[in-house]
Coordinates of C-alpha atoms and ligand atoms in Angstrom, one line a residue:
M1 CA -16.4 18.7 -14.8
G2 CA -14.1 16.1 -12.9
R3 CA -11.5 14.1 -14.9
T4 CA -12.3 10.4 -15.6
P5 CA -9.5 8.4 -13.5
K6 CA -7.5 6.4 -16.0
T7 CA -7.8 2.7 -15.5
P8 CA -4.2 1.2 -14.5
R9 CA -2.8 -0.9 -17.3
W10 CA -2.6 -4.0 -15.0
L11 CA -6.3 -3.7 -14.2
E12 CA -7.2 -3.4 -17.9
A13 CA -5.0 -6.5 -18.6
A14 CA -6.5 -8.5 -15.9
R15 CA -10.0 -7.6 -17.2
R16 CA -8.9 -8.6 -20.7
R17 CA -7.6 -11.9 -19.5
Q18 CA -10.5 -12.7 -17.2
A19 CA -8.1 -14.7 -15.1
P20 CA -8.6 -15.0 -11.4
V21 CA -5.6 -13.8 -9.2
P22 CA -4.4 -16.7 -7.2
E23 CA -5.9 -16.4 -3.6
G24 CA -4.0 -16.2 -0.5
E25 CA -0.8 -15.1 -2.3
R26 CA 0.6 -11.7 -3.0
A27 CA -0.8 -10.8 -6.5
E28 CA 2.2 -10.1 -8.7
W29 CA 2.2 -9.6 -12.5
L30 CA 5.2 -10.7 -14.7
A31 CA 7.0 -7.6 -15.8
R32 CA 6.8 -6.2 -12.2
A33 CA 8.1 -9.5 -10.8
L34 CA 11.1 -9.3 -13.1
G35 CA 11.7 -5.8 -12.1
R36 CA 11.7 -6.5 -8.3
A37 CA 13.8 -9.5 -8.7
G38 CA 16.5 -7.7 -10.5
V39 CA 16.2 -9.5 -13.8
L40 CA 15.2 -6.5 -15.9
P41 CA 13.7 -2.9 -15.3
R42 CA 10.1 -2.9 -15.9
L43 CA 10.0 -1.5 -19.5
D44 CA 12.9 -3.9 -20.7
A45 CA 11.0 -6.7 -19.0
E46 CA 7.9 -5.6 -20.9
R47 CA 9.5 -5.7 -24.2
A48 CA 11.3 -9.0 -23.5
I49 CA 8.0 -10.5 -22.7
Q50 CA 6.2 -9.0 -25.8
E51 CA 9.1 -10.3 -27.9
G52 CA 8.4 -13.9 -26.7
R53 CA 11.6 -14.4 -24.8
V54 CA 10.0 -15.2 -21.5
E55 CA 8.3 -18.6 -20.5
V56 CA 6.0 -19.2 -17.6
D57 CA 5.6 -22.9 -16.5
G58 CA 6.8 -24.1 -19.9
R59 CA 4.8 -21.7 -22.1
V60 CA 5.9 -18.6 -23.7
E61 CA 4.1 -15.6 -22.1
R62 CA 3.5 -12.5 -24.2
D63 CA 1.4 -10.6 -21.6
P64 CA 3.5 -8.3 -19.2
F65 CA 0.5 -8.5 -16.8
A66 CA 0.2 -12.2 -16.6
P67 CA 0.0 -13.1 -12.9
V68 CA 2.8 -15.2 -11.4
R69 CA 3.8 -16.6 -7.9
A70 CA 7.1 -17.2 -6.4
A71 CA 6.7 -20.8 -7.3
S72 CA 6.2 -20.2 -11.0
G73 CA 8.7 -21.6 -13.3
V74 CA 10.1 -18.5 -15.2
R75 CA 12.7 -18.6 -17.8
L76 CA 14.3 -15.7 -19.8
E77 CA 15.8 -16.9 -23.1
G78 CA 15.7 -20.6 -21.7
Q79 CA 17.5 -19.5 -18.5
P80 CA 15.6 -20.4 -15.2
L81 CA 15.0 -17.4 -13.0
S82 CA 14.3 -17.0 -9.4
L83 CA 11.5 -14.5 -8.7
T84 CA 12.2 -14.3 -4.9
S85 CA 13.8 -11.0 -4.1
E86 CA 15.1 -9.2 -1.0
V87 CA 14.3 -5.7 -0.2
L88 CA 17.0 -3.6 -1.5
T89 CA 17.1 0.1 -0.6
V90 CA 20.1 2.5 -1.8
M91 CA 20.7 6.2 -1.0
F92 CA 21.6 8.5 -3.6
H93 CA 23.0 12.1 -3.3
K94 CA 20.9 13.9 -5.7
P95 CA 22.6 16.7 -7.5
A96 CA 20.7 19.7 -8.6
G97 CA 19.1 20.0 -12.2
L98 CA 17.9 16.3 -12.4
V99 CA 14.2 15.5 -12.2
V100 CA 12.5 12.8 -9.9
H101 CA 10.3 11.6 -12.9
G102 CA 10.3 9.1 -15.5
H103 CA 11.4 11.5 -18.2
D104 CA 12.8 15.0 -18.4
P105 CA 11.1 17.3 -20.9
E106 CA 14.0 19.9 -20.4
G107 CA 16.6 17.2 -21.3
L108 CA 18.7 17.8 -18.3
G109 CA 18.2 14.3 -17.1
T110 CA 16.3 12.2 -14.5
V111 CA 17.5 10.8 -11.1
F112 CA 16.7 7.2 -12.5
E113 CA 19.1 7.6 -15.4
R114 CA 21.8 9.0 -13.3
L115 CA 21.5 6.4 -10.5
R116 CA 21.6 3.5 -13.1
A117 CA 24.6 5.0 -14.6
V118 CA 26.6 4.7 -11.4
L119 CA 25.2 1.5 -10.0
P120 CA 27.2 -1.9 -10.9
E121 CA 26.0 -4.2 -13.2
A122 CA 24.4 -6.5 -10.7
L123 CA 22.0 -3.8 -9.4
R124 CA 21.1 -2.4 -12.7
G125 CA 18.5 -4.9 -13.6
Y126 CA 16.2 -3.8 -10.7
E127 CA 13.2 -1.5 -11.2
W128 CA 14.1 1.2 -8.9
Y129 CA 11.4 3.2 -7.2
A130 CA 12.1 6.7 -5.6
V131 CA 10.9 6.9 -2.2
G132 CA 9.2 10.4 -2.3
R133 CA 10.2 13.3 -4.5
L134 CA 12.6 16.3 -4.5
D135 CA 12.4 19.3 -6.7
R136 CA 14.7 19.7 -9.6
D137 CA 16.8 22.2 -7.8
T138 CA 16.8 20.4 -4.4
T139 CA 20.0 18.5 -3.4
G140 CA 20.6 15.8 -1.1
L141 CA 19.2 12.3 0.2
L142 CA 16.9 10.5 -2.1
L143 CA 16.2 6.9 -1.2
F144 CA 15.6 4.2 -4.1
T145 CA 14.2 0.7 -3.4
N146 CA 12.9 -2.2 -5.4
E147 CA 9.9 -2.6 -2.9
E148 CA 6.8 -0.6 -3.5
R149 CA 5.5 -1.2 0.0
L150 CA 8.5 0.8 1.2
V151 CA 7.7 3.7 -0.8
A152 CA 4.1 3.6 0.3
H153 CA 5.3 3.2 4.0
A154 CA 7.7 6.2 3.9
T155 CA 5.5 8.6 1.9
S156 CA 2.3 7.7 3.7
P157 CA 0.8 10.8 5.4
V158 CA 0.0 8.5 8.5
T159 CA 3.7 7.4 9.0
H160 CA 5.1 10.7 9.9
L161 CA 8.6 9.7 8.9
A162 CA 10.9 12.7 9.6
K163 CA 12.8 14.4 6.9
R164 CA 15.6 16.9 7.7
Y165 CA 16.2 19.7 5.3
V166 CA 18.4 22.8 5.3
A167 CA 17.5 25.9 3.5
D168 CA 19.4 29.0 2.5
V169 CA 16.8 31.8 2.5
E170 CA 16.3 35.3 1.7
G171 CA 16.4 37.7 4.8
L172 CA 17.3 37.2 8.2
P173 CA 14.8 34.7 10.0
T174 CA 14.1 35.9 13.5
E175 CA 13.3 33.7 16.4
A176 CA 9.6 34.6 16.0
A177 CA 9.7 33.2 12.5
L178 CA 11.2 30.0 13.6
Q179 CA 8.6 29.8 16.1
R180 CA 5.9 30.1 13.5
L181 CA 7.3 27.2 11.5
R182 CA 7.5 25.2 14.7
E183 CA 3.8 25.7 15.4
G184 CA 2.7 25.2 12.0
V185 CA 1.8 27.7 9.3
V186 CA -1.4 27.8 7.1
L187 CA -0.8 26.8 3.5
E188 CA -3.3 26.7 0.7
D189 CA -3.8 23.0 1.4
G190 CA -4.3 23.4 5.2
P191 CA -2.1 23.9 8.2
T192 CA 1.3 22.1 8.6
R193 CA 2.1 19.8 11.4
P194 CA 4.5 21.1 14.3
A195 CA 8.0 20.9 12.9
E196 CA 11.5 21.4 14.3
A197 CA 13.0 24.6 13.1
R198 CA 16.3 26.1 14.1
A199 CA 18.9 28.5 12.8
R200 CA 22.1 27.1 11.2
G201 CA 23.7 30.6 10.3
P202 CA 22.2 33.9 9.7
Q203 CA 20.4 32.9 6.5
R204 CA 20.3 29.2 7.0
V205 CA 17.4 27.2 8.5
E206 CA 17.1 23.7 9.4
L207 CA 13.6 22.2 9.2
V208 CA 12.6 18.7 10.3
L209 CA 9.2 17.8 8.9
T210 CA 7.1 14.8 9.5
E211 CA 4.8 15.2 6.3
G212 CA 5.7 15.6 2.6
R213 CA 3.5 18.0 0.9
H214 CA 4.3 19.4 -2.6
H215 CA 7.0 22.1 -2.3
Q216 CA 6.3 22.0 1.6
V217 CA 9.7 23.5 2.7
K218 CA 9.6 26.4 0.1
R219 CA 5.9 27.2 0.8
M220 CA 6.5 27.1 4.6
L221 CA 9.5 29.4 4.5
A222 CA 8.0 31.8 2.0
A223 CA 4.9 32.0 4.2
V224 CA 7.1 33.3 7.0
G225 CA 8.7 35.9 4.6
H226 CA 12.0 33.9 3.8
P227 CA 11.8 32.5 0.3
V228 CA 14.3 29.5 -0.4
L229 CA 17.4 30.2 -2.3
A230 CA 18.8 26.6 -2.1
L231 CA 17.4 23.5 -0.6
H232 CA 19.2 20.4 0.7
R233 CA 17.8 17.2 2.3
E234 CA 20.1 15.8 4.8
A235 CA 18.2 12.9 6.3
V236 CA 15.2 10.8 6.2
G237 CA 14.0 9.0 9.3
T238 CA 17.4 8.4 11.0
V239 CA 19.3 7.6 7.9
S240 CA 21.8 10.6 7.1
L241 CA 23.3 11.4 3.8
D242 CA 26.9 10.2 3.9
V243 CA 27.9 9.9 0.2
P244 CA 29.3 12.5 -2.0
E245 CA 27.2 14.3 -4.8
G246 CA 26.2 11.8 -7.3
G247 CA 27.3 9.0 -5.2
W248 CA 25.3 6.0 -3.6
R249 CA 25.4 3.3 -1.1
R250 CA 23.2 0.4 0.0
L251 CA 21.2 0.7 3.1
T252 CA 21.7 -2.1 5.5
D253 CA 18.7 -4.1 6.9
A254 CA 19.1 -2.4 10.1
E255 CA 18.8 1.0 8.6
V256 CA 15.7 0.2 6.7
E257 CA 14.0 -1.3 9.7
T258 CA 15.2 1.0 12.5
G259 CA 16.1 4.2 10.5
L260 CA 12.9 4.0 8.3
G261 CA 10.7 1.9 10.4
F262 CA 10.1 -0.5 7.7
R263 CA 9.7 -4.3 8.2
Ligands
LIG1 N1 10.2 20.6 0.1 C1 10.2 21.6 -1.2 O1 9.9 22.6 -1.2 N2 11.2 20.9 -2.1 C2 11.7 19.8 -2.0 O2 12.3 19.2 -3.0 C3 11.4 18.9 -0.9 C4 10.7 19.5 0.1

């Protein structure tokens, strides 16, 4: 028996409100708009709205899913806000141990908590979305953005954005094993796309993938007989990691456009 898909909360709320979404404009709902614009991260925004601290066009709005437009007059505790927001993207050097999830059942911490702890005050009000995932034990380049369309672009199976990984592996991979990785190996969810693969040491392999399936690097290397001992991501698109572990920096607009191919 298949699982019944859960109705997203915004859709439930829109049905409840029976409110038409303004035509010809990008539909946006209040809590999300506040997170995008750097006013309050989404959960904090939801709380502020439910507590009656947010007004839209002169009326207290208690529904986090109320539709808003760029021109709506929104106030937080009486202070007028601008809901227009630029696309912001940051690189973060993920240490091992943190999960790329909203919460960590094992208590070691999430990348979202760690990022927020190192960001300056001016960037803490944003809702930051991780651009793809890394396993808990994987280190290296993880991008965050306030723009969900960038996440969709970078993680879409049709974009083929390159991701460069370096893996320390068991055994001594031969040229034949590397060639199999280049040509594509057959995994349980189908054959992998052609990849770049080269040795960077006797037990170190560089892999450049243009897709991002679950545990893909580990599964590919295991499939050619070399289980991964440690995994690090060095680059996404042409954006290379250049901050120390636990550190971050903003990407320039040119890096986002040219390096990630997002406009
Ligand atoms: N492939 C993996 O196996 N793990 C990661 O974290 C990223 C890519």
